[in-house]
Short mmCIF file of C-alpha atoms in Angstrom, two decimals:
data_model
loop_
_atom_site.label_atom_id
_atom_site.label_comp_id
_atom_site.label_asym_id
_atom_site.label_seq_id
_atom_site.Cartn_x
_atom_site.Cartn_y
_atom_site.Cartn_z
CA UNK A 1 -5.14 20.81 1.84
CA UNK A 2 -5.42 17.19 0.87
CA UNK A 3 -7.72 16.01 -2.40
CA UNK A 4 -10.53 14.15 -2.23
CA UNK A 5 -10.48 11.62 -4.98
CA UNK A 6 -14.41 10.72 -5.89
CA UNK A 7 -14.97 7.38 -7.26
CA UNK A 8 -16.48 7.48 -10.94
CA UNK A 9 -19.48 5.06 -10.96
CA UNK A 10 -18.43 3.37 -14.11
CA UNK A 11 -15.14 2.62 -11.81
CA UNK A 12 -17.53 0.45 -9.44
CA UNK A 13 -18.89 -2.06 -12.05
CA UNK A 14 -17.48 -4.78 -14.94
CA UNK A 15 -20.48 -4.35 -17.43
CA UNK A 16 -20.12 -5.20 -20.88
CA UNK A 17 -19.20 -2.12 -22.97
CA UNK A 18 -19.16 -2.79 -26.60
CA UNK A 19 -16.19 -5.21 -27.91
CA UNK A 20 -14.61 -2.65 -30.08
CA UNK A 21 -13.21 -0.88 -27.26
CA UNK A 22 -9.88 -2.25 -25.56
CA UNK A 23 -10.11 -3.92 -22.24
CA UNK A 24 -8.10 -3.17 -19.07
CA UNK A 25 -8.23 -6.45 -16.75
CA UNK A 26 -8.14 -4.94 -13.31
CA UNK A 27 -6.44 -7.51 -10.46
CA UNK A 28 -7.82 -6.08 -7.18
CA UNK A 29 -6.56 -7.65 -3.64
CA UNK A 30 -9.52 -6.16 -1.92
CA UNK A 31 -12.83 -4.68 -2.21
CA UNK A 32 -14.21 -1.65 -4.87
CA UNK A 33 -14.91 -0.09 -1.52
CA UNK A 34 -11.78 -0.37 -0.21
CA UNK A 35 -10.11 0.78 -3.20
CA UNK A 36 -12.09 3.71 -3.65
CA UNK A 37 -9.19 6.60 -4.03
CA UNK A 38 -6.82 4.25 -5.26
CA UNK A 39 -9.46 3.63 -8.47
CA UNK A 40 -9.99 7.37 -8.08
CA UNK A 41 -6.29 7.93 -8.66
CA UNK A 42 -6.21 5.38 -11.07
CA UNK A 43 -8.70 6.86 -13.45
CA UNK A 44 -7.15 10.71 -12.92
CA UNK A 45 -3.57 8.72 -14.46
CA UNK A 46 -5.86 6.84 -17.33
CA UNK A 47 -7.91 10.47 -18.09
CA UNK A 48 -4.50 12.38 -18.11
CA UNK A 49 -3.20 9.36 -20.98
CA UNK A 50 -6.38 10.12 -22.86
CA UNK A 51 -8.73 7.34 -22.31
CA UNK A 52 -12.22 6.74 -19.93
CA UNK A 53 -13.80 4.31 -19.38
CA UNK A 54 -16.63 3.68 -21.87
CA UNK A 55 -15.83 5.66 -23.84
CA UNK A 56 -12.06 4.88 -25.15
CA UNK A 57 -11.58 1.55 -22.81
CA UNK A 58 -13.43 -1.18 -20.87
CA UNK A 59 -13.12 -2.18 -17.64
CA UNK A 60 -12.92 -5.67 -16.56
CA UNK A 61 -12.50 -6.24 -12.86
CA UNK A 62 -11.68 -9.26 -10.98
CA UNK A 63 -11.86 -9.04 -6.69
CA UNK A 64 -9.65 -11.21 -4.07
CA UNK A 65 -11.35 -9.77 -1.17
CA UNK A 66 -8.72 -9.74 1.19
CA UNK A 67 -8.37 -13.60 -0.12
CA UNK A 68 -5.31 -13.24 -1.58
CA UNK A 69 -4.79 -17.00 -2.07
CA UNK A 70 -7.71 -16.45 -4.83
CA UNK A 71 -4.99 -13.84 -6.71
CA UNK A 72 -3.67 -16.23 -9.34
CA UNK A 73 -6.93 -18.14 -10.09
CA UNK A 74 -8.04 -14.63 -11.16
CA UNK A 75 -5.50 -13.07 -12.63
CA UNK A 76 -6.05 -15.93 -15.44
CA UNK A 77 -9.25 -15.32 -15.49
CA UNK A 78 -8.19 -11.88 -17.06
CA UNK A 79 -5.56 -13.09 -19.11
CA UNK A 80 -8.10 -15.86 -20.28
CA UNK A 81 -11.03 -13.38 -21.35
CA UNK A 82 -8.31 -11.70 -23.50
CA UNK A 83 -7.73 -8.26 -22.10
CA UNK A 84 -5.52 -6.06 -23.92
CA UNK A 85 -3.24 -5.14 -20.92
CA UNK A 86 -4.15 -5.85 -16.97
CA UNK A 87 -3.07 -3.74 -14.29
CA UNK A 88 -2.11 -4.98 -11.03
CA UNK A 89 -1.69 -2.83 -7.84
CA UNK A 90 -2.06 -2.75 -4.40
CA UNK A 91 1.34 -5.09 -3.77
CA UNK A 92 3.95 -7.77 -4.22
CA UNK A 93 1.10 -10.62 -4.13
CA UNK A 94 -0.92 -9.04 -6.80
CA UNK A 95 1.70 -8.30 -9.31
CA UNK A 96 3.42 -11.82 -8.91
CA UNK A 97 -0.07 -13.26 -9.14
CA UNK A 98 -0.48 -11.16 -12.57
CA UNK A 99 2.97 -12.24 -13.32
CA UNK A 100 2.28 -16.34 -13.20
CA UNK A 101 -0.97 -15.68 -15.26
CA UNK A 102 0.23 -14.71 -18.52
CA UNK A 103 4.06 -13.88 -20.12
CA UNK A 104 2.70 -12.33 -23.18
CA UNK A 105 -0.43 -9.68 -22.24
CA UNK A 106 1.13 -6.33 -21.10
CA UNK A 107 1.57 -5.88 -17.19
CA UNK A 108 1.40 -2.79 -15.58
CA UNK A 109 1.88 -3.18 -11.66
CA UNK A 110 1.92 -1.08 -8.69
CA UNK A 111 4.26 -2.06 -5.00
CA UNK A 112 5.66 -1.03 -2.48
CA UNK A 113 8.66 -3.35 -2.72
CA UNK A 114 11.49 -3.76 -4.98
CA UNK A 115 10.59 -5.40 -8.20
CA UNK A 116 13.78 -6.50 -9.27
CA UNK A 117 14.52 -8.56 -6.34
CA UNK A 118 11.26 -10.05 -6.65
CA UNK A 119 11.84 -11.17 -9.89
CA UNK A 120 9.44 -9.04 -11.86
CA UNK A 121 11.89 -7.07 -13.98
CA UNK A 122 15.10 -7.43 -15.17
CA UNK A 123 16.14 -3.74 -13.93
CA UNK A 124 14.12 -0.48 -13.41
CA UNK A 125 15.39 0.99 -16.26
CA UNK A 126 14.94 -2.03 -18.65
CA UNK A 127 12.55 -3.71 -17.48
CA UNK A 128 12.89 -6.46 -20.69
CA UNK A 129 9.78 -8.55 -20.45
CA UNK A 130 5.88 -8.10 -20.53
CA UNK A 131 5.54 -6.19 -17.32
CA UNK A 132 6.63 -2.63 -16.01
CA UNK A 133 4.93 -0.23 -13.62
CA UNK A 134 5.37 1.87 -10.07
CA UNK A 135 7.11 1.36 -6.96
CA UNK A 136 7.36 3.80 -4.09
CA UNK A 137 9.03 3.60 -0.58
CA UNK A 138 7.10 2.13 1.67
CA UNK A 139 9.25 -0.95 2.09
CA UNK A 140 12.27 0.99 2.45
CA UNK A 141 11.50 3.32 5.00
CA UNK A 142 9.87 0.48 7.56
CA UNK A 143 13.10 1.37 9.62
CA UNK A 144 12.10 5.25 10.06
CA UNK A 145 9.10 4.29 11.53
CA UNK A 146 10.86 3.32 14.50
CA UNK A 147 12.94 5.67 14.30
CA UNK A 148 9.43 7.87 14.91
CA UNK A 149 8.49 6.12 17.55
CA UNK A 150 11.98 6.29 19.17
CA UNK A 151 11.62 10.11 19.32
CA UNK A 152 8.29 9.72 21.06
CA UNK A 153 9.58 7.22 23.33
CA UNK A 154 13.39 8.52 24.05
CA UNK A 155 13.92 6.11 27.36
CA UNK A 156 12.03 2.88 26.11
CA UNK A 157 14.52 -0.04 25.13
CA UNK A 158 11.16 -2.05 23.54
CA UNK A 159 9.24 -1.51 20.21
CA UNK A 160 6.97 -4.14 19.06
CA UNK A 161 6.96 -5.21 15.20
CA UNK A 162 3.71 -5.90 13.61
CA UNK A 163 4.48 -8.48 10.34
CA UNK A 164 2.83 -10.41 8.11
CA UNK A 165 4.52 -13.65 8.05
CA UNK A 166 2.96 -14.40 4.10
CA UNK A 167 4.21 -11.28 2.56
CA UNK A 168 6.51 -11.94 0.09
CA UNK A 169 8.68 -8.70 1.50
CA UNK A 170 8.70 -9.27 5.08
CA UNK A 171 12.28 -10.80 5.20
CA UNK A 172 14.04 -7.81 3.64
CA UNK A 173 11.39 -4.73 6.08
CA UNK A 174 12.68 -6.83 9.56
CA UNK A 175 16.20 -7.06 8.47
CA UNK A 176 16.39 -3.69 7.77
CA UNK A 177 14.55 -2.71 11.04
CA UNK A 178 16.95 -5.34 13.30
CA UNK A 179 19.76 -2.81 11.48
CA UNK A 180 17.80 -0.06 12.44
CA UNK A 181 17.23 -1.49 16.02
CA UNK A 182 20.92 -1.85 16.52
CA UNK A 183 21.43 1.59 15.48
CA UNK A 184 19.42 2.92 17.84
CA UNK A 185 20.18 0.64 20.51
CA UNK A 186 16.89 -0.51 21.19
CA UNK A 187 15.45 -4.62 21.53
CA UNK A 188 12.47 -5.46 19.01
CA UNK A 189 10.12 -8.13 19.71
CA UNK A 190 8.09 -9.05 16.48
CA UNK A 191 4.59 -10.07 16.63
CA UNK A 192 2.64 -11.77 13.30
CA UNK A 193 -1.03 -11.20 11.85
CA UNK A 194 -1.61 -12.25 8.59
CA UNK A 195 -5.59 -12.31 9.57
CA UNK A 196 -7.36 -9.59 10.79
CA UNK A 197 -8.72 -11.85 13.29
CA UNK A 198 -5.49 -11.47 15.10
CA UNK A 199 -4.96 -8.03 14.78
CA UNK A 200 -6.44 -7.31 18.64
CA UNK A 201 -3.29 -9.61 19.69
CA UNK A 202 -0.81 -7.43 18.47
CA UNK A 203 -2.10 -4.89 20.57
CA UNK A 204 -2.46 -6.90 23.87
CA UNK A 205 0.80 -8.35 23.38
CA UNK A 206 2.40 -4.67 23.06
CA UNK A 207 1.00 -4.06 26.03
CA UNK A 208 2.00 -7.10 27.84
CA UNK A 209 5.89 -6.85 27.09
CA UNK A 210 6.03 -3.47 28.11
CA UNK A 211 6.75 -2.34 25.09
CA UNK A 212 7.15 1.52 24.14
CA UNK A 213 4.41 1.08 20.77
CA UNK A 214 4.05 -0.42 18.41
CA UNK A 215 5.39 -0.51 14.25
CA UNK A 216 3.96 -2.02 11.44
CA UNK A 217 5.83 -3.08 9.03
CA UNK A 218 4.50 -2.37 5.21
CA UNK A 219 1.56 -4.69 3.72
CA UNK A 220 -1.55 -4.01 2.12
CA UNK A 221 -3.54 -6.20 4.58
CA UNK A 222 -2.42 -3.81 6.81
CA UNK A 223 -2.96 -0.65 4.75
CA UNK A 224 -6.71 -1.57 3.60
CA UNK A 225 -7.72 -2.35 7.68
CA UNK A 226 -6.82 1.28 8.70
CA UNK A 227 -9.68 1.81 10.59
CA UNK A 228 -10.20 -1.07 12.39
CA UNK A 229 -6.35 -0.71 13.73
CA UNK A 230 -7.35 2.50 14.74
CA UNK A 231 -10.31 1.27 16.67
CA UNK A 232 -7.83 -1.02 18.72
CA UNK A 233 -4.77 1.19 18.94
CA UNK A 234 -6.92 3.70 20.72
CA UNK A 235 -8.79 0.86 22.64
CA UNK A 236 -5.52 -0.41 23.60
CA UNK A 237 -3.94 2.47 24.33
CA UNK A 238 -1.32 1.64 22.37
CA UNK A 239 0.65 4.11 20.38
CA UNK A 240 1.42 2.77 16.70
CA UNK A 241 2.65 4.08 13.44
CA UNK A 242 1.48 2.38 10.33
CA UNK A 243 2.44 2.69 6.58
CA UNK A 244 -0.81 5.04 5.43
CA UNK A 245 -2.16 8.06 6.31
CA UNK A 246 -5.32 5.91 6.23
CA UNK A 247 -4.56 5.24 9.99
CA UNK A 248 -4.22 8.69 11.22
CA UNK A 249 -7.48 10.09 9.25
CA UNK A 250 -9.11 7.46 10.91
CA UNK A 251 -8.10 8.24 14.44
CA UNK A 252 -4.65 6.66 14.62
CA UNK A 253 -1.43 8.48 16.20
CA UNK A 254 0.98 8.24 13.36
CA UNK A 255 1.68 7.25 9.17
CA UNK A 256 4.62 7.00 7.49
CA UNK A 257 5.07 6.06 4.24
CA UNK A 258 4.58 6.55 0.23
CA UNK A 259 2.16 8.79 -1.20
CA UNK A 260 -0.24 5.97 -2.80
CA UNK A 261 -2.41 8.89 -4.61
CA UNK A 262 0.64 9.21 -6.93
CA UNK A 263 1.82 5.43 -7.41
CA UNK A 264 -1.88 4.77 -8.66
CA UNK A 265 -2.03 7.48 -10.52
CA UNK A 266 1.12 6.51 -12.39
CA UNK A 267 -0.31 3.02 -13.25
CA UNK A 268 -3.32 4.62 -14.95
CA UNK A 269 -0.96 6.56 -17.30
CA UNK A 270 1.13 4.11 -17.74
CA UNK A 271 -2.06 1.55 -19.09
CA UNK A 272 -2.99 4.59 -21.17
CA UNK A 273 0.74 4.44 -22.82
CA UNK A 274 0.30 0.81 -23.43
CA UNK A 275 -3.03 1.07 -24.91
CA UNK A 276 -1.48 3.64 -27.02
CA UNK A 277 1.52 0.80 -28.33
CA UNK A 278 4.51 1.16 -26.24
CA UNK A 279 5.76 -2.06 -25.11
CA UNK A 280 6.30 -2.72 -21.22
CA UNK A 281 9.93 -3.70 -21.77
CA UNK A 282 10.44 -0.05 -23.21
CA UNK A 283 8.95 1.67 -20.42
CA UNK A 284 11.46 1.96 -17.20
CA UNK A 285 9.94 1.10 -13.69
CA UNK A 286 8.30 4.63 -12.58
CA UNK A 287 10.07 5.43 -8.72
CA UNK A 288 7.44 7.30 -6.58
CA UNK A 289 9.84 8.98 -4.25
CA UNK A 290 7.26 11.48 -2.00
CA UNK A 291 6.47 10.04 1.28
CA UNK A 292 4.50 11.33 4.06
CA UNK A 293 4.40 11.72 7.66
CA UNK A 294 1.07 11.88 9.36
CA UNK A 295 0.52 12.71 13.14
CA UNK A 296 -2.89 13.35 14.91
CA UNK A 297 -2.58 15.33 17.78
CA UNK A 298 -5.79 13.85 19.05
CA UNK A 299 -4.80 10.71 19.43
CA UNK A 300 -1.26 11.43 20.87
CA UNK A 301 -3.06 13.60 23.71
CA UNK A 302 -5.80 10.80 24.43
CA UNK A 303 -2.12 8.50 24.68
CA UNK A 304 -1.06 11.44 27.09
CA UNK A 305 1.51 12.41 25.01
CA UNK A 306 3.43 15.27 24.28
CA UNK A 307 4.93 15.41 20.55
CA UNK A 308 8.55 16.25 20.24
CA UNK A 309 8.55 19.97 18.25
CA UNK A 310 11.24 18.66 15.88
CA UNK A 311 8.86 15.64 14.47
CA UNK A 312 5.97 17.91 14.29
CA UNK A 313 7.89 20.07 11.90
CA UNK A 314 8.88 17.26 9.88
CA UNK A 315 5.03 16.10 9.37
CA UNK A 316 3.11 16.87 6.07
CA UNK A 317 -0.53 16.69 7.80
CA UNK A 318 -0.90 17.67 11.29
CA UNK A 319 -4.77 16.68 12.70
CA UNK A 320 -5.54 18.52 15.25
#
């Protein structure tokens, strides 16, 4: 049965509470609204540490909007107000946004990616400097997405590979799906969309190579647009596997990828441990290893297809 995470008001807003409490700066790539479970999540992790907001800790909360060129400029606006620690998930661009804002307030992040190689940490165990946090698997397991598809699609020799050209890990997810590609012996065209104004494109252009469907690679653009690739996949008729289960809840054939419920819910304890004194360099990377495959049989029959019985048995959620 999956949980319904339910948005504490007090999450929505960045009222003053009084200035004896400590202050959590909040970096947000988005929207409140299209964080909703993830702040959900966040405040379960921050309640299990001992601390709500209002009463044991403020909120302050600074919003990109899906303009995540705006990231840095307010990420120092956090570290300028003075918050005690500031917490930035939802990806690579928010944390190294966080990261150029301030090298002495505590930093407690949340990726999909690997935060050594992006210069974060010094290792997962140790992470030596002002910031620690989560990382799960979405980055990683870009490949077995196609390797998804390539079960639904046994004879087709063409996959097309949604990317966002400004993510900072989009080198490392289509060099590990080229070695994927040549493992399965299968030709991948990849097609970019770092706007959601080109998102219909991708779709079109799947269709117009005569490709088998189409993967996405792992980005929070992607992830917090769910719906609306849903919309279009099924317009389309396209078939297409994204990164969150987002995308099949919505009406989208398949998700792959790390169970975000738990990586936010990590960052809330792990603010609650800094609030409490320990020091980010003391406090090893947390690895969120569960990851989830989501199909909806709805969509796959409206795409006139049949699901293989061995990747239905492999799925956590079935929607029928």
């Amino acid at each position: 049965m999956l949980a319904i995470c339910v948005l504490p008001a007090a999450m929505t807003s960045a009222r003053a509470q009084p200035s004896t409490l400590p202050v959590i700066g909040y970096l947000g790539s988005e929207s409140p609204e299209r964080y909703a479970s993830r702040l959900g999540a966040f405040a379960q992790g921050l309640s299990e540490a001992g601390y709500v907001e209002g009463r044991d800790v403020s909120m302050l909360f600074r919003w990109a909007d899906g303009q995540y060129r705006q990231l840095p400029a307010l990420a120092k606006e956090l570290a300028d107000a003075g918050v005690t620690v500031m917490v930035a998930p939802g990806g690579a661009e928010v944390a190294l946004a966080a990261k150029s804002a301030t090298t002495s307030i505590p930093i407690v992040f949340e990726l999909g990616g690997d935060p050594v190689a992006l210069g974060l940490v010094a290792s997962l165990a140790q992470p030596g400097g002002n910031m620690t946090g989560v990382t799960s698997l979405n980055v990683e397991v870009s490949r077995k997405r196609l390797e998804f598809m390539r079960e639904l699609f046994p004879q087709a020799q063409l996959f097309a590979i949604a990317a966002n050209p400004t993510s900072p890990t989009v080198k490392s997810q289509l060099a590990n799906l080229d070695a994927a590609a040549a493992t399965l012996g299968v030709e991948l065209r990849v097609l970019h969309a770092s706007t959601s104004d080109a998102f219909e494109e991708l779709f079109t252009a799947t269709r117009a190579i005569g490709a088998g469907g189409l993967v996405f690679t792992s980005d929070p653009y992607f992830t917090y647009r769910s719906r609306r690739l849903a919309e279009l996949a099924a317009q389309h008729g396209v078939a297409t596997i994204t990164q969150s289960r987002d995308f099949p809840l919505a009406g989208g054939l398949m998700s792959y990828g790390g169970d975000f419920r738990q990586s936010h819910r990590h960052t809330g304890i792990y603010a609650g441990r800094i609030l409490k004194g320990e020091k980010p360099a003391d406090l090893p990377v947390q690895r969120v290893t569960k990851v989830e495959l989501f199909i909806n049989l709805k969509a796959a029959q409206a795409l006139g297809l049949v699901v293989p019985p061995a990747l239905l048995s492999s799925a956590d959620m079935v929607i029928e």
